[in-house]
Amino acid sequence: MKYLVTGSAGFIGFSLCQRLLENWHEVVGIDNMNSYYDQGLKQSRLDILEQYSHFRFIHLDITDYEKIIVLCTQEDFDRVIHLAAQAGVRYSLKNPFAYADSNLNGHLAILEGCRKAKIKHLVYASSSAVYGMTDQTPFNQNIPTDHPVSLYAATKKSNELMAHSYSYLYQLPTTGLRFFSVYGPWGRPDMALFKFTKAILANEPIDIYNNGNLSRDFTFIDDIVEGVIRISDIIPPMNLKNRLPASTSSSEYYRLYNIGNGQPVQLIDFIAVLESLLGKQAIKNFLPMQPGDVYTTCADTEDFFSVTGYRPQVSIEKGVKAFVEWYQSYYELVSNL
Ligand SMILES: NC(=O)c1ccc[n+]([C@@H]2O[C@H](COP(=O)([O-])OP(=O)(O)OC[C@H]3O[C@@H](n4cnc5c(N)ncnc54)[C@H](O)[C@@H]3O)[C@@H](O)[C@H]2O)c1
């Protein structure tokens, strides 16, 4: 099949593209290569993708809606997997307009491109952040998500609502995926595992918020990729019987799922796994809770399992080990260049 993947130089986009290319699909990747984090890391991911003859990269900003529409209508994509976004909760307090640009205008441009090209299925990234102030765990997809605690979360919730309006108005099949703390090789430098590894190896202190009293439903990248590929082949049908829809489904061609491990880990335990793999103790700098953060995340994965038959498989010990091995070999290579 022919896929359009937005955010292809990003962590999840790169890993997804690589798997699709290994399976001999044709992939067009777009990314604006922004400087939110190390552009060298994004370029290294892209260098790997460009070794595949059936991959094509277009340096493009998703807010350039005219070019997005031309791209979608001129190429015959079977699937659009939309992952490009301004990610990160804390940065949304510093630079809120970056979120309005990429996550609202950019998302709209992708919706427009998909509807004009009559794309068979748009799969897009939402986030566990949409659960905001809720304290009902595990997070079932049908609990209300009306109280986000960061602008990032508010834009991701908006993405779901915008997708619903396009599914309703234009019969565009859309599936939103609420990802839960994704980690693994080629991961993001602004996320905990990357920051902790870097600091521990450099004998620098690590910042631990809410005195470590936080838990996260860490989900390994390979489990996310497998989930995205499986769900992209399950096109939401119209369901006229569903006149009083739950929030994650609708009478329209619209679905939402959690993709998470379903097994939250205390931050302190996560750090202990990392310390034992690195053979070094972290210097811990305990800090209060950060604005925009939530205490816990935990995915209810039953809906996702019932449609895909898939549950995440990779344990924290295996996943963190894979990350550490990648980190050490990648940065040894980079430092020798
Ligand atoms: N990694 C996680 O734990 C996590 C959790 C929940 C949701 N998500 C969502 O999953 C998606 C992928 O996340 P990621 O971790 O791979 O992040 P990432 O930052 O590594 O990847 C996003 C990519 O999109 C690109 N991009 C950003 N704005 C763009 C624009 N306007 N035009 C074109 N390209 C643009 C960036 O350059 C980057 O390469 C995002 O939508 C993110 O919000 C991620």
CSV table of C-alpha atoms and ligand atoms in Angstrom, one decimal:
chain,number,residue,atom,x,y,z
A,1,MET,CA,0.0,0.0,0.0
A,2,LYS,CA,1.0,3.6,-0.3
A,3,TYR,CA,1.2,5.6,3.0
A,4,LEU,CA,1.6,9.2,3.8
A,5,VAL,CA,3.3,9.6,7.2
A,6,THR,CA,3.5,13.1,8.7
A,7,GLY,CA,6.2,13.8,11.3
A,8,SER,CA,8.4,11.1,9.6
A,9,ALA,CA,11.6,12.4,11.1
A,10,GLY,CA,10.1,12.3,14.6
A,11,PHE,CA,10.4,9.5,17.1
A,12,ILE,CA,7.2,7.6,16.4
A,13,GLY,CA,7.0,8.6,12.7
A,14,PHE,CA,10.5,7.3,12.0
A,15,SER,CA,9.9,4.0,13.8
A,16,LEU,CA,6.5,3.5,12.0
A,17,CYS,CA,8.0,4.4,8.5
A,18,GLN,CA,10.9,1.9,9.1
A,19,ARG,CA,8.5,-0.9,9.9
A,20,LEU,CA,6.3,-0.1,6.9
A,21,LEU,CA,9.3,0.0,4.6
A,22,GLU,CA,10.5,-3.3,5.9
A,23,ASN,CA,7.1,-4.7,5.0
A,24,TRP,CA,7.6,-3.3,1.4
A,25,HIS,CA,5.0,-0.6,1.6
A,26,GLU,CA,5.6,2.6,-0.3
A,27,VAL,CA,6.0,5.6,2.1
A,28,VAL,CA,6.0,9.3,1.5
A,29,GLY,CA,7.2,11.1,4.7
A,30,ILE,CA,6.8,14.8,5.5
A,31,ASP,CA,8.4,16.8,8.3
A,32,ASN,CA,9.4,20.4,8.8
A,33,MET,CA,12.5,19.4,10.7
A,34,ASN,CA,11.9,22.0,13.4
A,35,SER,CA,14.4,22.8,16.1
A,36,TYR,CA,12.2,21.8,19.1
A,37,TYR,CA,14.9,19.3,19.8
A,38,ASP,CA,18.2,18.2,18.3
A,39,GLN,CA,17.8,18.4,14.5
A,40,GLY,CA,20.9,16.1,14.1
A,41,LEU,CA,18.8,13.3,15.7
A,42,LYS,CA,16.0,13.9,13.3
A,43,GLN,CA,18.4,14.0,10.3
A,44,SER,CA,20.0,10.7,11.5
A,45,ARG,CA,16.5,9.0,11.5
A,46,LEU,CA,15.8,10.4,8.1
A,47,ASP,CA,19.2,9.2,6.8
A,48,ILE,CA,18.1,5.6,7.7
A,49,LEU,CA,14.7,6.0,6.0
A,50,GLU,CA,16.3,7.4,2.8
A,51,GLN,CA,18.2,4.2,2.3
A,52,TYR,CA,15.0,2.5,1.3
A,53,SER,CA,14.2,3.0,-2.4
A,54,HIS,CA,10.5,3.0,-1.7
A,55,PHE,CA,10.7,6.0,0.7
A,56,ARG,CA,10.4,9.6,-0.4
A,57,PHE,CA,10.9,12.5,1.9
A,58,ILE,CA,9.3,15.9,1.4
A,59,HIS,CA,10.5,18.8,3.6
A,60,LEU,CA,7.1,20.4,4.3
A,61,ASP,CA,5.2,22.2,7.0
A,62,ILE,CA,1.7,20.8,7.6
A,63,THR,CA,0.4,24.4,8.1
A,64,ASP,CA,1.2,25.0,4.4
A,65,TYR,CA,-2.3,23.9,3.6
A,66,GLU,CA,-2.2,24.6,-0.2
A,67,LYS,CA,0.8,22.2,-0.6
A,68,ILE,CA,-0.7,19.6,1.7
A,69,ILE,CA,-3.9,19.6,-0.4
A,70,VAL,CA,-1.9,19.3,-3.6
A,71,LEU,CA,0.1,16.5,-2.2
A,72,CYS,CA,-2.9,14.5,-0.9
A,73,THR,CA,-4.9,15.0,-4.2
A,74,GLN,CA,-2.0,14.3,-6.6
A,75,GLU,CA,-0.8,11.1,-4.9
A,76,ASP,CA,-3.0,8.1,-4.5
A,77,PHE,CA,-2.5,7.4,-0.8
A,78,ASP,CA,-4.2,4.3,0.7
A,79,ARG,CA,-3.6,5.6,4.3
A,80,VAL,CA,-2.6,8.8,5.9
A,81,ILE,CA,-1.0,8.5,9.3
A,82,HIS,CA,-0.7,11.9,10.9
A,83,LEU,CA,1.8,12.2,13.6
A,84,ALA,CA,3.4,15.6,13.0
A,85,ALA,CA,2.6,17.9,16.0
A,86,GLN,CA,4.2,20.2,18.5
A,87,ALA,CA,4.6,17.6,21.3
A,88,GLY,CA,5.5,18.1,24.9
A,89,VAL,CA,3.4,19.3,27.9
A,90,ARG,CA,5.8,21.6,29.6
A,91,TYR,CA,6.8,23.5,26.4
A,92,SER,CA,3.2,24.4,25.8
A,93,LEU,CA,3.4,26.7,28.8
A,94,LYS,CA,6.4,28.4,27.2
A,95,ASN,CA,5.4,28.6,23.5
A,96,PRO,CA,1.7,28.2,23.2
A,97,PHE,CA,1.5,29.5,19.7
A,98,ALA,CA,3.6,26.7,18.3
A,99,TYR,CA,0.7,24.4,19.4
A,100,ALA,CA,-1.9,26.5,17.8
A,101,ASP,CA,0.1,26.4,14.5
A,102,SER,CA,1.0,22.8,14.2
A,103,ASN,CA,-1.7,21.1,16.2
A,104,LEU,CA,-4.7,23.1,15.2
A,105,ASN,CA,-4.0,24.7,11.8
A,106,GLY,CA,-1.7,21.8,10.8
A,107,HIS,CA,-4.3,19.2,11.8
A,108,LEU,CA,-7.0,21.1,9.8
A,109,ALA,CA,-4.8,21.1,6.7
A,110,ILE,CA,-4.4,17.3,7.0
A,111,LEU,CA,-8.2,16.9,7.4
A,112,GLU,CA,-8.8,19.1,4.3
A,113,GLY,CA,-6.2,17.2,2.3
A,114,CYS,CA,-7.8,13.9,3.3
A,115,ARG,CA,-11.3,15.0,2.5
A,116,LYS,CA,-10.4,16.5,-0.9
A,117,ALA,CA,-8.5,13.3,-1.8
A,118,LYS,CA,-11.2,11.0,-0.4
A,119,ILE,CA,-8.6,9.2,1.7
A,120,LYS,CA,-9.9,5.8,2.8
A,121,HIS,CA,-8.6,6.1,6.3
A,122,LEU,CA,-6.9,8.9,8.3
A,123,VAL,CA,-5.2,7.7,11.5
A,124,TYR,CA,-3.9,10.5,13.8
A,125,ALA,CA,-2.1,10.9,17.1
A,126,SER,CA,-4.1,12.1,20.1
A,127,SER,CA,-2.7,11.7,23.6
A,128,SER,CA,-3.3,10.3,27.1
A,129,ALA,CA,-3.0,14.0,28.1
A,130,VAL,CA,-6.6,14.5,27.1
A,131,TYR,CA,-7.7,12.7,30.3
A,132,GLY,CA,-6.5,15.8,32.2
A,133,MET,CA,-8.1,16.2,35.7
A,134,THR,CA,-9.8,12.8,35.8
A,135,ASP,CA,-8.9,10.5,38.7
A,136,GLN,CA,-10.8,7.5,37.4
A,137,THR,CA,-8.2,4.9,36.5
A,138,PRO,CA,-7.7,3.0,34.3
A,139,PHE,CA,-8.6,5.7,31.8
A,140,ASN,CA,-11.5,4.3,29.9
A,141,GLN,CA,-12.0,6.0,26.6
A,142,ASN,CA,-15.6,6.9,27.4
A,143,ILE,CA,-14.9,8.9,30.6
A,144,PRO,CA,-15.3,12.7,30.0
A,145,THR,CA,-12.2,14.5,28.7
A,146,ASP,CA,-13.4,18.0,29.1
A,147,HIS,CA,-10.9,19.3,31.6
A,148,PRO,CA,-7.4,19.4,30.1
A,149,VAL,CA,-4.6,20.7,32.3
A,150,SER,CA,-2.3,21.9,29.6
A,151,LEU,CA,-2.7,23.7,26.2
A,152,TYR,CA,-1.0,20.7,24.6
A,153,ALA,CA,-3.8,18.5,25.9
A,154,ALA,CA,-6.4,21.0,24.8
A,155,THR,CA,-5.1,20.9,21.2
A,156,LYS,CA,-5.1,17.1,21.2
A,157,LYS,CA,-8.7,17.0,22.4
A,158,SER,CA,-9.5,19.6,19.7
A,159,ASN,CA,-8.0,17.2,17.1
A,160,GLU,CA,-10.5,14.6,18.1
A,161,LEU,CA,-13.4,17.0,17.8
A,162,MET,CA,-12.2,18.4,14.5
A,163,ALA,CA,-11.8,14.8,13.2
A,164,HIS,CA,-15.4,14.0,14.2
A,165,SER,CA,-16.8,17.0,12.3
A,166,TYR,CA,-15.0,15.8,9.2
A,167,SER,CA,-16.1,12.2,9.6
A,168,TYR,CA,-19.7,13.5,9.9
A,169,LEU,CA,-19.6,16.2,7.2
A,170,TYR,CA,-17.6,14.4,4.6
A,171,GLN,CA,-17.8,10.7,5.5
A,172,LEU,CA,-14.0,10.7,6.1
A,173,PRO,CA,-13.0,7.6,8.1
A,174,THR,CA,-10.9,8.8,11.0
A,175,THR,CA,-9.3,6.9,13.9
A,176,GLY,CA,-7.6,8.9,16.8
A,177,LEU,CA,-5.1,7.1,19.0
A,178,ARG,CA,-4.4,8.3,22.5
A,179,PHE,CA,-0.7,7.3,23.0
A,180,PHE,CA,0.6,6.8,26.5
A,181,SER,CA,4.2,7.8,27.3
A,182,VAL,CA,6.0,6.2,24.4
A,183,TYR,CA,9.7,5.2,24.9
A,184,GLY,CA,12.4,3.2,23.2
A,185,PRO,CA,15.3,3.5,20.8
A,186,TRP,CA,15.5,6.8,18.8
A,187,GLY,CA,13.3,8.4,21.5
A,188,ARG,CA,12.7,12.1,22.2
A,189,PRO,CA,15.4,14.1,24.0
A,190,ASP,CA,12.7,16.1,25.9
A,191,MET,CA,11.3,13.0,27.5
A,192,ALA,CA,12.2,11.5,30.9
A,193,LEU,CA,14.1,8.4,29.9
A,194,PHE,CA,16.3,10.3,27.5
A,195,LYS,CA,17.0,13.1,29.9
A,196,PHE,CA,17.7,10.8,32.8
A,197,THR,CA,20.1,8.6,30.8
A,198,LYS,CA,22.0,11.6,29.6
A,199,ALA,CA,22.3,13.1,33.1
A,200,ILE,CA,23.2,9.9,34.9
A,201,LEU,CA,26.0,9.2,32.4
A,202,ALA,CA,27.3,12.7,32.8
A,203,ASN,CA,27.1,12.5,36.7
A,204,GLU,CA,24.6,15.4,36.6
A,205,PRO,CA,21.4,15.5,38.8
A,206,ILE,CA,18.1,14.5,37.5
A,207,ASP,CA,14.9,16.5,38.2
A,208,ILE,CA,12.2,14.3,39.8
A,209,TYR,CA,8.8,16.1,40.0
A,210,ASN,CA,6.3,15.7,42.8
A,211,ASN,CA,9.1,14.0,44.8
A,212,GLY,CA,8.8,11.0,42.6
A,213,ASN,CA,5.2,10.4,43.5
A,214,LEU,CA,4.1,10.0,39.8
A,215,SER,CA,3.3,7.0,37.7
A,216,ARG,CA,3.2,6.6,34.0
A,217,ASP,CA,1.9,4.0,31.7
A,218,PHE,CA,5.1,3.7,29.7
A,219,THR,CA,4.6,2.0,26.3
A,220,PHE,CA,7.4,0.6,24.2
A,221,ILE,CA,7.8,2.0,20.7
A,222,ASP,CA,7.5,-1.4,18.9
A,223,ASP,CA,4.1,-2.0,20.6
A,224,ILE,CA,2.9,1.4,19.4
A,225,VAL,CA,4.1,0.7,15.9
A,226,GLU,CA,2.4,-2.7,15.8
A,227,GLY,CA,-0.8,-1.1,17.2
A,228,VAL,CA,-0.8,1.7,14.6
A,229,ILE,CA,-0.3,-0.7,11.7
A,230,ARG,CA,-3.1,-3.0,12.9
A,231,ILE,CA,-5.6,-0.2,13.5
A,232,SER,CA,-4.8,1.5,10.1
A,233,ASP,CA,-6.4,-1.6,8.5
A,234,ILE,CA,-9.5,-1.4,10.5
A,235,ILE,CA,-11.5,1.3,8.8
A,236,PRO,CA,-14.3,2.6,11.1
A,237,PRO,CA,-17.7,1.7,9.5
A,238,MET,CA,-20.8,3.9,9.6
A,239,ASN,CA,-23.1,2.7,12.4
A,240,LEU,CA,-26.5,4.2,12.0
A,241,LYS,CA,-27.8,2.3,15.0
A,242,ASN,CA,-25.4,4.2,17.2
A,243,ARG,CA,-27.6,7.3,17.5
A,244,LEU,CA,-26.5,8.1,21.0
A,245,PRO,CA,-22.9,7.5,20.6
A,246,ALA,CA,-20.3,7.1,23.3
A,247,SER,CA,-17.5,9.7,23.1
A,248,THR,CA,-15.1,7.3,21.4
A,249,SER,CA,-17.5,6.2,18.7
A,250,SER,CA,-20.3,7.7,16.7
A,251,SER,CA,-22.9,7.0,14.1
A,252,GLU,CA,-20.2,8.3,11.7
A,253,TYR,CA,-16.9,6.9,10.4
A,254,TYR,CA,-15.1,7.8,13.6
A,255,ARG,CA,-13.3,6.0,16.4
A,256,LEU,CA,-10.9,6.7,19.2
A,257,TYR,CA,-8.7,4.2,21.0
A,258,ASN,CA,-6.1,4.2,23.8
A,259,ILE,CA,-2.8,2.6,22.9
A,260,GLY,CA,-1.0,2.0,26.2
A,261,ASN,CA,0.6,-0.7,28.2
A,262,GLY,CA,-2.2,-0.8,30.8
A,263,GLN,CA,0.5,-1.2,33.6
A,264,PRO,CA,1.6,2.1,35.1
A,265,VAL,CA,5.0,2.2,36.7
A,266,GLN,CA,6.1,4.5,39.6
A,267,LEU,CA,8.7,7.0,38.4
A,268,ILE,CA,11.1,5.9,41.2
A,269,ASP,CA,10.8,2.2,40.1
A,270,PHE,CA,11.4,3.3,36.5
A,271,ILE,CA,14.6,5.2,37.5
A,272,ALA,CA,15.7,2.1,39.5
A,273,VAL,CA,15.5,0.0,36.4
A,274,LEU,CA,17.6,2.5,34.5
A,275,GLU,CA,20.2,2.8,37.3
A,276,SER,CA,20.7,-0.9,37.4
A,277,LEU,CA,21.1,-1.1,33.6
A,278,LEU,CA,23.6,1.8,33.6
A,279,GLY,CA,25.3,0.4,36.7
A,280,LYS,CA,25.2,3.9,38.2
A,281,GLN,CA,23.1,5.7,40.8
A,282,ALA,CA,21.3,8.9,39.8
A,283,ILE,CA,21.9,12.1,41.7
A,284,LYS,CA,18.2,12.9,42.5
A,285,ASN,CA,16.9,16.4,42.7
A,286,PHE,CA,13.4,16.2,44.2
A,287,LEU,CA,11.1,19.0,43.0
A,288,PRO,CA,7.4,19.9,43.5
A,289,MET,CA,4.6,19.0,41.0
A,290,GLN,CA,4.9,20.9,37.7
A,291,PRO,CA,2.0,22.9,36.3
A,292,GLY,CA,0.4,21.0,33.4
A,293,ASP,CA,1.5,17.5,34.7
A,294,VAL,CA,-0.9,14.8,35.9
A,295,TYR,CA,-0.2,12.3,38.8
A,296,THR,CA,-0.9,9.1,37.0
A,297,THR,CA,-1.7,7.7,33.6
A,298,CYS,CA,-3.1,4.3,32.9
A,299,ALA,CA,-4.7,3.0,29.7
A,300,ASP,CA,-7.8,0.9,29.6
A,301,THR,CA,-6.8,-1.2,26.6
A,302,GLU,CA,-9.9,-3.5,26.3
A,303,ASP,CA,-11.4,-1.7,23.3
A,304,PHE,CA,-8.2,-1.7,21.4
A,305,PHE,CA,-7.6,-5.4,22.2
A,306,SER,CA,-11.1,-6.3,21.1
A,307,VAL,CA,-10.7,-4.9,17.6
A,308,THR,CA,-7.0,-5.6,17.0
A,309,GLY,CA,-6.4,-8.7,19.1
A,310,TYR,CA,-3.2,-7.0,20.2
A,311,ARG,CA,-1.8,-6.2,23.7
A,312,PRO,CA,1.6,-4.5,24.3
A,313,GLN,CA,4.2,-7.2,24.9
A,314,VAL,CA,7.4,-5.4,26.0
A,315,SER,CA,8.3,-5.2,29.7
A,316,ILE,CA,9.9,-2.1,31.2
A,317,GLU,CA,13.1,-4.0,31.8
A,318,LYS,CA,13.4,-5.1,28.2
A,319,GLY,CA,12.3,-1.8,26.8
A,320,VAL,CA,14.6,0.3,28.9
A,321,LYS,CA,17.5,-2.0,28.0
A,322,ALA,CA,16.8,-1.6,24.3
A,323,PHE,CA,16.8,2.2,24.8
A,324,VAL,CA,20.1,2.2,26.8
A,325,GLU,CA,21.8,0.0,24.1
A,326,TRP,CA,20.6,2.3,21.4
A,327,TYR,CA,21.6,5.5,23.3
A,328,GLN,CA,25.1,4.3,24.0
A,329,SER,CA,25.8,3.0,20.5
A,330,TYR,CA,24.3,6.1,18.8
A,331,TYR,CA,26.1,8.7,20.8
A,332,GLU,CA,29.4,6.7,20.6
A,333,LEU,CA,29.0,6.9,16.8
A,334,VAL,CA,28.1,10.6,16.8
A,335,SER,CA,31.0,11.5,19.1
A,336,ASN,CA,33.4,9.8,16.7
A,337,LEU,CA,32.2,11.7,13.6
B,1,LIG,N1,5.9,10.2,22.3
B,1,LIG,C1,4.9,10.2,23.2
B,1,LIG,O1,5.0,9.6,24.3
B,1,LIG,C2,3.6,10.7,22.8
B,1,LIG,C3,2.5,10.6,23.7
B,1,LIG,C4,1.2,11.0,23.3
B,1,LIG,C5,1.1,11.6,22.0
B,1,LIG,N2,2.1,11.7,21.2
B,1,LIG,C6,1.9,12.3,19.8
B,1,LIG,O2,2.4,11.4,18.9
B,1,LIG,C7,2.9,12.2,17.7
B,1,LIG,C8,4.4,11.9,17.5
B,1,LIG,O3,5.1,12.2,18.7
B,1,LIG,P1,6.7,11.9,18.7
B,1,LIG,O4,7.0,11.5,20.1
B,1,LIG,O5,7.1,11.1,17.6
B,1,LIG,O6,7.2,13.5,18.6
B,1,LIG,P2,8.3,14.1,17.7
B,1,LIG,O7,8.4,15.5,18.1
B,1,LIG,O8,9.5,13.2,17.8
B,1,LIG,O9,7.8,14.0,16.2
B,1,LIG,C9,6.9,15.0,15.6
B,1,LIG,C10,7.6,15.3,14.3
B,1,LIG,O10,6.7,16.3,13.7
B,1,LIG,C11,7.4,17.3,13.1
B,1,LIG,N3,6.6,18.5,13.0
B,1,LIG,C12,6.2,19.3,14.1
B,1,LIG,N4,5.4,20.3,13.6
B,1,LIG,C13,5.4,20.1,12.3
B,1,LIG,C14,4.8,20.9,11.2
B,1,LIG,N5,4.1,22.0,11.5
B,1,LIG,N6,4.9,20.5,10.0
B,1,LIG,C15,5.6,19.3,9.7
B,1,LIG,N7,6.2,18.6,10.6
B,1,LIG,C16,6.1,19.0,11.9
B,1,LIG,C17,8.6,17.5,14.0
B,1,LIG,O11,9.7,18.0,13.3
B,1,LIG,C18,8.9,16.1,14.5
B,1,LIG,O12,9.9,15.4,13.7
B,1,LIG,C19,2.6,13.6,18.1
B,1,LIG,O13,1.4,14.0,17.5
B,1,LIG,C20,2.5,13.6,19.6
B,1,LIG,O14,1.8,14.7,20.1
B,1,LIG,C21,3.4,11.2,21.5
